[in-house]
PDB file of C-alpha atoms in Angstrom:
ATOM      1  CA  MET A   1     -10.172   7.532  -2.079  1.00  0.00           C
ATOM      2  CA  ILE A   2     -10.036   7.064   1.683  1.00  0.00           C
ATOM      3  CA  GLN A   3     -10.291   3.765   3.578  1.00  0.00           C
ATOM      4  CA  VAL A   4     -10.545   3.469   7.367  1.00  0.00           C
ATOM      5  CA  GLY A   5     -10.802   0.391   9.566  1.00  0.00           C
ATOM      6  CA  TYR A   6     -10.994  -0.083  13.324  1.00  0.00           C
ATOM      7  CA  SER A   7     -11.032  -3.353  15.292  1.00  0.00           C
ATOM      8  CA  PRO A   8     -11.550  -3.040  19.057  1.00  0.00           C
ATOM      9  CA  GLY A   9     -10.406  -5.739  21.435  1.00  0.00           C
ATOM     10  CA  SER A  10      -7.133  -6.968  22.882  1.00  0.00           C
ATOM     11  CA  SER A  11      -6.916 -10.120  20.716  1.00  0.00           C
ATOM     12  CA  ILE A  12      -6.673  -8.194  17.419  1.00  0.00           C
ATOM     13  CA  ILE A  13      -3.085  -7.583  16.253  1.00  0.00           C
ATOM     14  CA  ASN A  14      -3.854  -4.491  14.168  1.00  0.00           C
ATOM     15  CA  ASP A  15      -6.459  -2.209  15.656  1.00  0.00           C
ATOM     16  CA  PHE A  16      -6.522   0.710  13.192  1.00  0.00           C
ATOM     17  CA  TYR A  17      -5.934   1.148   9.451  1.00  0.00           C
ATOM     18  CA  ILE A  18      -6.150   4.220   7.247  1.00  0.00           C
ATOM     19  CA  ALA A  19      -5.273   4.733   3.583  1.00  0.00           C
ATOM     20  CA  TYR A  20      -5.477   7.637   1.133  1.00  0.00           C
ATOM     21  CA  SER A  21      -5.005   7.423  -2.599  1.00  0.00           C
ATOM     22  CA  LEU A  22      -5.043   9.757  -5.562  1.00  0.00           C
ATOM     23  CA  ASN A  23      -5.351   8.664  -9.186  1.00  0.00           C
ATOM     24  CA  TYR A  24      -4.762  10.707 -12.313  1.00  0.00           C
ATOM     25  CA  LYS A  25      -5.829   9.512 -15.768  1.00  0.00           C
ATOM     26  CA  GLY A  26      -4.283  10.663 -19.021  1.00  0.00           C
ATOM     27  CA  LEU A  27      -0.950  11.976 -17.740  1.00  0.00           C
ATOM     28  CA  LEU A  28       0.694  11.477 -21.119  1.00  0.00           C
ATOM     29  CA  LYS A  29      -0.688  12.784 -24.403  1.00  0.00           C
ATOM     30  CA  GLY A  30      -2.551  10.058 -26.273  1.00  0.00           C
ATOM     31  CA  ARG A  31      -2.570   7.753 -23.210  1.00  0.00           C
ATOM     32  CA  ASP A  32      -6.039   8.591 -21.847  1.00  0.00           C
ATOM     33  CA  SER A  33      -6.603   5.142 -20.311  1.00  0.00           C
ATOM     34  CA  ASP A  34      -3.362   5.066 -18.308  1.00  0.00           C
ATOM     35  CA  VAL A  35      -3.551   5.814 -14.585  1.00  0.00           C
ATOM     36  CA  LEU A  36      -0.899   7.324 -12.309  1.00  0.00           C
ATOM     37  CA  GLY A  37      -1.501   6.536  -8.642  1.00  0.00           C
ATOM     38  CA  LEU A  38      -0.066   7.765  -5.362  1.00  0.00           C
ATOM     39  CA  ALA A  39      -1.119   6.200  -2.049  1.00  0.00           C
ATOM     40  CA  LEU A  40      -0.286   6.414   1.643  1.00  0.00           C
ATOM     41  CA  SER A  41      -1.409   3.743   4.090  1.00  0.00           C
ATOM     42  CA  SER A  42      -0.783   3.177   7.770  1.00  0.00           C
ATOM     43  CA  ILE A  43      -1.703   0.375  10.144  1.00  0.00           C
ATOM     44  CA  SER A  44      -1.229   0.451  13.910  1.00  0.00           C
ATOM     45  CA  LEU A  45      -0.360  -2.231  16.400  1.00  0.00           C
ATOM     46  CA  ASN A  46      -2.849  -3.092  19.115  1.00  0.00           C
ATOM     47  CA  ASN A  47      -2.132  -1.068  22.280  1.00  0.00           C
ATOM     48  CA  THR A  48      -2.160  -4.169  24.525  1.00  0.00           C
ATOM     49  CA  LEU A  49       0.478  -5.919  22.412  1.00  0.00           C
ATOM     50  CA  MET A  50       2.544  -2.725  22.267  1.00  0.00           C
ATOM     51  CA  LYS A  51       2.441  -2.282  26.082  1.00  0.00           C
ATOM     52  CA  ASN A  52       3.519  -5.887  26.665  1.00  0.00           C
ATOM     53  CA  ASN A  53       6.400  -5.808  24.124  1.00  0.00           C
ATOM     54  CA  PRO A  54       7.576  -2.186  23.686  1.00  0.00           C
ATOM     55  CA  GLU A  55      11.158  -3.197  22.915  1.00  0.00           C
ATOM     56  CA  ASN A  56      10.145  -5.526  20.061  1.00  0.00           C
ATOM     57  CA  TYR A  57       7.627  -3.435  18.136  1.00  0.00           C
ATOM     58  CA  GLU A  58       7.016  -0.085  16.516  1.00  0.00           C
ATOM     59  CA  LYS A  59       3.564   1.475  16.903  1.00  0.00           C
ATOM     60  CA  ARG A  60       2.739   1.459  13.181  1.00  0.00           C
ATOM     61  CA  GLU A  61       3.749   0.441   9.680  1.00  0.00           C
ATOM     62  CA  THR A  62       3.415   3.049   6.929  1.00  0.00           C
ATOM     63  CA  ALA A  63       3.663   2.524   3.178  1.00  0.00           C
ATOM     64  CA  ILE A  64       4.047   5.152   0.455  1.00  0.00           C
ATOM     65  CA  GLU A  65       3.219   3.807  -2.999  1.00  0.00           C
ATOM     66  CA  LEU A  66       3.655   5.122  -6.528  1.00  0.00           C
ATOM     67  CA  THR A  67       2.201   3.200  -9.463  1.00  0.00           C
ATOM     68  CA  TYR A  68       1.463   3.635 -13.167  1.00  0.00           C
ATOM     69  CA  LYS A  69      -1.123   1.435 -14.892  1.00  0.00           C
ATOM     70  CA  TYR A  70      -0.256   1.258 -18.591  1.00  0.00           C
ATOM     71  CA  LYS A  71      -2.763  -0.062 -21.122  1.00  0.00           C
ATOM     72  CA  VAL A  72      -0.805  -2.294 -23.492  1.00  0.00           C
ATOM     73  CA  SER A  73      -3.837  -3.419 -25.519  1.00  0.00           C
ATOM     74  CA  GLU A  74      -7.617  -3.778 -25.125  1.00  0.00           C
ATOM     75  CA  ARG A  75      -7.109  -6.812 -22.885  1.00  0.00           C
ATOM     76  CA  ILE A  76      -3.671  -6.348 -21.344  1.00  0.00           C
ATOM     77  CA  THR A  77      -2.367  -3.823 -18.814  1.00  0.00           C
ATOM     78  CA  SER A  78       0.974  -3.573 -17.080  1.00  0.00           C
ATOM     79  CA  GLN A  79       1.331  -1.852 -13.716  1.00  0.00           C
ATOM     80  CA  PRO A  80       4.802  -1.209 -12.283  1.00  0.00           C
ATOM     81  CA  ASN A  81       4.722  -0.225  -8.640  1.00  0.00           C
ATOM     82  CA  ILE A  82       7.252   1.017  -6.084  1.00  0.00           C
ATOM     83  CA  GLN A  83       6.685   1.307  -2.357  1.00  0.00           C
ATOM     84  CA  TYR A  84       8.664   2.681   0.556  1.00  0.00           C
ATOM     85  CA  ILE A  85       7.694   0.880   3.756  1.00  0.00           C
ATOM     86  CA  ILE A  86       8.480   2.439   7.135  1.00  0.00           C
ATOM     87  CA  HIS A  87       8.749  -0.067  10.028  1.00  0.00           C
ATOM     88  CA  PRO A  88       7.827  -3.161   7.957  1.00  0.00           C
ATOM     89  CA  GLY A  89       5.995  -5.714  10.075  1.00  0.00           C
ATOM     90  CA  MET A  90       6.133  -3.165  12.909  1.00  0.00           C
ATOM     91  CA  LYS A  91       9.255  -4.932  14.160  1.00  0.00           C
ATOM     92  CA  SER A  92      11.898  -2.744  15.812  1.00  0.00           C
ATOM     93  CA  THR A  93      14.701  -4.797  14.300  1.00  0.00           C
ATOM     94  CA  TYR A  94      13.584  -4.390  10.668  1.00  0.00           C
ATOM     95  CA  GLU A  95      14.933  -1.519   8.567  1.00  0.00           C
ATOM     96  CA  ASN A  96      12.757   0.567   6.248  1.00  0.00           C
ATOM     97  CA  VAL A  97      12.623  -0.904   2.732  1.00  0.00           C
ATOM     98  CA  PHE A  98      11.920  -0.105  -0.904  1.00  0.00           C
ATOM     99  CA  VAL A  99       9.827  -2.693  -2.729  1.00  0.00           C
ATOM    100  CA  GLY A 100       9.254  -2.909  -6.458  1.00  0.00           C
ATOM    101  CA  MET A 101       6.791  -5.066  -8.321  1.00  0.00           C
ATOM    102  CA  LEU A 102       5.076  -5.481 -11.659  1.00  0.00           C
ATOM    103  CA  ARG A 103       1.418  -6.445 -11.989  1.00  0.00           C
ATOM    104  CA  PRO A 104       0.456  -7.800 -15.396  1.00  0.00           C
ATOM    105  CA  ASN A 105      -3.288  -8.060 -15.983  1.00  0.00           C
ATOM    106  CA  TRP A 106      -5.093  -9.926 -18.727  1.00  0.00           C
ATOM    107  CA  ASN A 107      -8.834  -9.349 -19.125  1.00  0.00           C
ATOM    108  CA  TYR A 108     -10.264 -12.418 -20.837  1.00  0.00           C
ATOM    109  CA  ASN A 109     -13.954 -11.340 -21.032  1.00  0.00           C
TER     110      ASN A 109
END
């Protein structure tokens, strides 16, 4: 999947966004509903803001994400996720970070 967004104008903080993702179902034998995902996304800072504050900002923030959606039962899935974020918040003073999370999902229909 590919997503692209563009917002012209000097009052918009983020002027360009792009993301790519790949999903693979059935990585493990007998786990045909599980999904392994890899994604890369990047968002850029508006050129006007960057020109006015070059010492405070980085041009873009980039995230690399790895996730595995595990079907626990017919109604419940668990999705651990790790991300490596380069230039979080596009602030020059912030270091790159690893983020981990867990998304539980309950389908009640």
